[in-house]
């Protein structure tokens, strides 16, 4: 593959923390992974599997203990380019309240570009465009504390967008949200991926979210255990369950019905696919 097509290249990376007792914790263990420009990659794995540690390497909040990471063509160990990388790769974290710093939504979104030294007339346009992209224009002059969790996360995403990133890394952005907020955030992120071509790295423990990605990476004990399309990953219901991971409800129900002898396609992972397959089974049954 042409190196220009690669957004993030992780080459045999290990990360070793030192815990409070002075012991080594190998949070990442020889991980190799490429993320292409324009891709939407989900990372899943149980608690402590190294997902956040990996994500923090993507905008140089952490650096590898062993191996190397190239982001937008820059080696993250090359300290001259840390700020270039951070401009290209924005991060969104779990807790929206920790990410919003200003008392008014539009001021919060302006914070990043102001720090970059962007001229004020350009900042106005960037803020307006970013709020429009996350569908929060009507709230520009509101106080963030009155917003729902989903709205706050969309403001946090707008703050990253105002930096004009090539890639956004979201670390469990919906973990603290209600179902409606989760839906809003996931839809927003997909729209940015499709319409603006922004590369998305999306960490989640909601399998219904992961199933919407182009590709899924499965982490376990700091190791990249598997990667593949949602269909390749989620049709291995027993393997994922044995790892302590969920699968989308549709995949699990389909697998159970197959165990009971129902003749269903082997690759069902979405509710729509399950619905269509069941309709066809019942339709056949009714016609007999
Ligand atoms: N600052 C730290 N110091 C020591 N150990 C850490 C630190 N941060 C994370 N860890 C350990 O590294 C491992 C991976 O953690 P993390 O990347 O947060 O996993 P995940 O995001 O998948 O839950 C865990 O064993 C965790 O306890
Ligand atoms: Mg984490």
PDB file of C-alpha atoms in Angstrom, residues 146-241:
ATOM      1  CA  UNK A 146     -27.574  22.736  30.465  1.00  0.00           C
ATOM      2  CA  UNK A 147     -26.938  20.308  27.616  1.00  0.00           C
ATOM      3  CA  UNK A 148     -27.626  16.556  27.585  1.00  0.00           C
ATOM      4  CA  UNK A 149     -24.674  14.142  27.591  1.00  0.00           C
ATOM      5  CA  UNK A 150     -25.080  13.491  23.865  1.00  0.00           C
ATOM      6  CA  UNK A 151     -25.151  17.213  23.124  1.00  0.00           C
ATOM      7  CA  UNK A 152     -22.037  17.770  25.255  1.00  0.00           C
ATOM      8  CA  UNK A 153     -20.164  15.051  23.407  1.00  0.00           C
ATOM      9  CA  UNK A 154     -21.177  16.642  20.106  1.00  0.00           C
ATOM     10  CA  UNK A 155     -19.777  19.967  21.365  1.00  0.00           C
ATOM     11  CA  UNK A 156     -16.556  18.153  22.317  1.00  0.00           C
ATOM     12  CA  UNK A 157     -16.447  16.707  18.788  1.00  0.00           C
ATOM     13  CA  UNK A 158     -17.044  20.215  17.344  1.00  0.00           C
ATOM     14  CA  UNK A 159     -14.074  21.453  19.393  1.00  0.00           C
ATOM     15  CA  UNK A 160     -11.897  18.820  17.740  1.00  0.00           C
ATOM     16  CA  UNK A 161     -13.376  19.565  14.293  1.00  0.00           C
ATOM     17  CA  UNK A 162     -12.521  23.245  14.601  1.00  0.00           C
ATOM     18  CA  UNK A 163      -8.867  22.167  14.499  1.00  0.00           C
ATOM     19  CA  UNK A 164      -9.575  20.672  11.028  1.00  0.00           C
ATOM     20  CA  UNK A 165      -8.267  17.199  11.902  1.00  0.00           C
ATOM     21  CA  UNK A 166      -7.663  14.362   9.444  1.00  0.00           C
ATOM     22  CA  UNK A 167      -8.462  11.788  12.098  1.00  0.00           C
ATOM     23  CA  UNK A 168     -10.561  11.670  15.273  1.00  0.00           C
ATOM     24  CA  UNK A 169      -9.893   9.084  17.978  1.00  0.00           C
ATOM     25  CA  UNK A 170     -12.856   8.541  20.305  1.00  0.00           C
ATOM     26  CA  UNK A 171     -12.273   6.549  23.490  1.00  0.00           C
ATOM     27  CA  UNK A 172     -15.642   5.172  24.657  1.00  0.00           C
ATOM     28  CA  UNK A 173     -17.401   8.457  23.782  1.00  0.00           C
ATOM     29  CA  UNK A 174     -20.847   6.998  24.495  1.00  0.00           C
ATOM     30  CA  UNK A 175     -20.104   5.107  27.731  1.00  0.00           C
ATOM     31  CA  UNK A 176     -21.800   7.730  29.906  1.00  0.00           C
ATOM     32  CA  UNK A 177     -24.716   8.494  27.574  1.00  0.00           C
ATOM     33  CA  UNK A 178     -28.318   7.330  27.373  1.00  0.00           C
ATOM     34  CA  UNK A 179     -29.440   5.427  24.232  1.00  0.00           C
ATOM     35  CA  UNK A 180     -30.552   8.621  22.482  1.00  0.00           C
ATOM     36  CA  UNK A 181     -27.225  10.341  23.206  1.00  0.00           C
ATOM     37  CA  UNK A 182     -25.323   7.270  21.983  1.00  0.00           C
ATOM     38  CA  UNK A 183     -27.265   7.307  18.747  1.00  0.00           C
ATOM     39  CA  UNK A 184     -26.613  11.045  18.228  1.00  0.00           C
ATOM     40  CA  UNK A 185     -22.884  10.661  18.736  1.00  0.00           C
ATOM     41  CA  UNK A 186     -22.512   7.570  16.550  1.00  0.00           C
ATOM     42  CA  UNK A 187     -24.518   9.170  13.722  1.00  0.00           C
ATOM     43  CA  UNK A 188     -22.455  12.349  13.963  1.00  0.00           C
ATOM     44  CA  UNK A 189     -19.200  10.425  13.779  1.00  0.00           C
ATOM     45  CA  UNK A 190     -20.387   8.429  10.754  1.00  0.00           C
ATOM     46  CA  UNK A 191     -21.437  11.616   9.002  1.00  0.00           C
ATOM     47  CA  UNK A 192     -17.987  13.157   9.535  1.00  0.00           C
ATOM     48  CA  UNK A 193     -16.397   9.983   8.207  1.00  0.00           C
ATOM     49  CA  UNK A 194     -18.598   9.834   5.087  1.00  0.00           C
ATOM     50  CA  UNK A 195     -19.054  13.480   4.237  1.00  0.00           C
ATOM     51  CA  UNK A 196     -15.712  14.926   5.313  1.00  0.00           C
ATOM     52  CA  UNK A 197     -13.546  11.841   4.841  1.00  0.00           C
ATOM     53  CA  UNK A 198     -12.256  12.067   8.417  1.00  0.00           C
ATOM     54  CA  UNK A 199     -10.565   8.862   9.579  1.00  0.00           C
ATOM     55  CA  UNK A 200     -12.274   7.506  12.702  1.00  0.00           C
ATOM     56  CA  UNK A 201     -10.829   5.315  15.451  1.00  0.00           C
ATOM     57  CA  UNK A 202     -13.740   4.425  17.702  1.00  0.00           C
ATOM     58  CA  UNK A 203     -13.256   2.522  20.958  1.00  0.00           C
ATOM     59  CA  UNK A 204     -16.460   1.076  22.350  1.00  0.00           C
ATOM     60  CA  UNK A 205     -17.884  -1.695  24.456  1.00  0.00           C
ATOM     61  CA  UNK A 206     -21.219  -1.431  22.659  1.00  0.00           C
ATOM     62  CA  UNK A 207     -21.155  -4.100  19.973  1.00  0.00           C
ATOM     63  CA  UNK A 208     -24.111  -2.517  18.175  1.00  0.00           C
ATOM     64  CA  UNK A 209     -21.801   0.466  17.612  1.00  0.00           C
ATOM     65  CA  UNK A 210     -18.775  -1.602  16.587  1.00  0.00           C
ATOM     66  CA  UNK A 211     -20.843  -3.433  13.981  1.00  0.00           C
ATOM     67  CA  UNK A 212     -21.192  -0.171  12.016  1.00  0.00           C
ATOM     68  CA  UNK A 213     -17.406   0.174  11.501  1.00  0.00           C
ATOM     69  CA  UNK A 214     -15.477  -0.745   8.337  1.00  0.00           C
ATOM     70  CA  UNK A 215     -13.095  -2.843  10.376  1.00  0.00           C
ATOM     71  CA  UNK A 216     -12.813  -4.091  13.953  1.00  0.00           C
ATOM     72  CA  UNK A 217      -9.682  -4.667  16.028  1.00  0.00           C
ATOM     73  CA  UNK A 218     -10.027  -6.974  19.035  1.00  0.00           C
ATOM     74  CA  UNK A 219      -7.629  -6.382  21.936  1.00  0.00           C
ATOM     75  CA  UNK A 220      -6.911  -8.782  24.814  1.00  0.00           C
ATOM     76  CA  UNK A 221      -4.208  -8.408  27.492  1.00  0.00           C
ATOM     77  CA  UNK A 222      -2.342  -5.816  25.445  1.00  0.00           C
ATOM     78  CA  UNK A 223      -2.260  -8.027  22.366  1.00  0.00           C
ATOM     79  CA  UNK A 224      -4.086  -7.453  19.088  1.00  0.00           C
ATOM     80  CA  UNK A 225      -5.987 -10.707  19.021  1.00  0.00           C
ATOM     81  CA  UNK A 226      -7.931 -10.322  15.794  1.00  0.00           C
ATOM     82  CA  UNK A 227      -8.850  -7.825  13.135  1.00  0.00           C
ATOM     83  CA  UNK A 228     -11.417  -8.069  10.382  1.00  0.00           C
ATOM     84  CA  UNK A 229     -14.707  -6.806   9.038  1.00  0.00           C
ATOM     85  CA  UNK A 230     -17.638  -6.746  11.466  1.00  0.00           C
ATOM     86  CA  UNK A 231     -18.950  -9.830   9.696  1.00  0.00           C
ATOM     87  CA  UNK A 232     -15.668 -11.699  10.076  1.00  0.00           C
ATOM     88  CA  UNK A 233     -15.450 -10.810  13.763  1.00  0.00           C
ATOM     89  CA  UNK A 234     -19.044 -11.055  14.956  1.00  0.00           C
ATOM     90  CA  UNK A 235     -19.945 -14.346  13.322  1.00  0.00           C
ATOM     91  CA  UNK A 236     -17.461 -15.981  15.740  1.00  0.00           C
ATOM     92  CA  UNK A 237     -20.002 -15.841  18.551  1.00  0.00           C
ATOM     93  CA  UNK A 238     -18.449 -18.580  20.720  1.00  0.00           C
ATOM     94  CA  UNK A 239     -14.891 -17.219  20.399  1.00  0.00           C
ATOM     95  CA  UNK A 240     -15.929 -13.702  21.393  1.00  0.00           C
ATOM     96  CA  UNK A 241     -18.005 -14.972  24.311  1.00  0.00           C
TER      97      UNK A 241
END
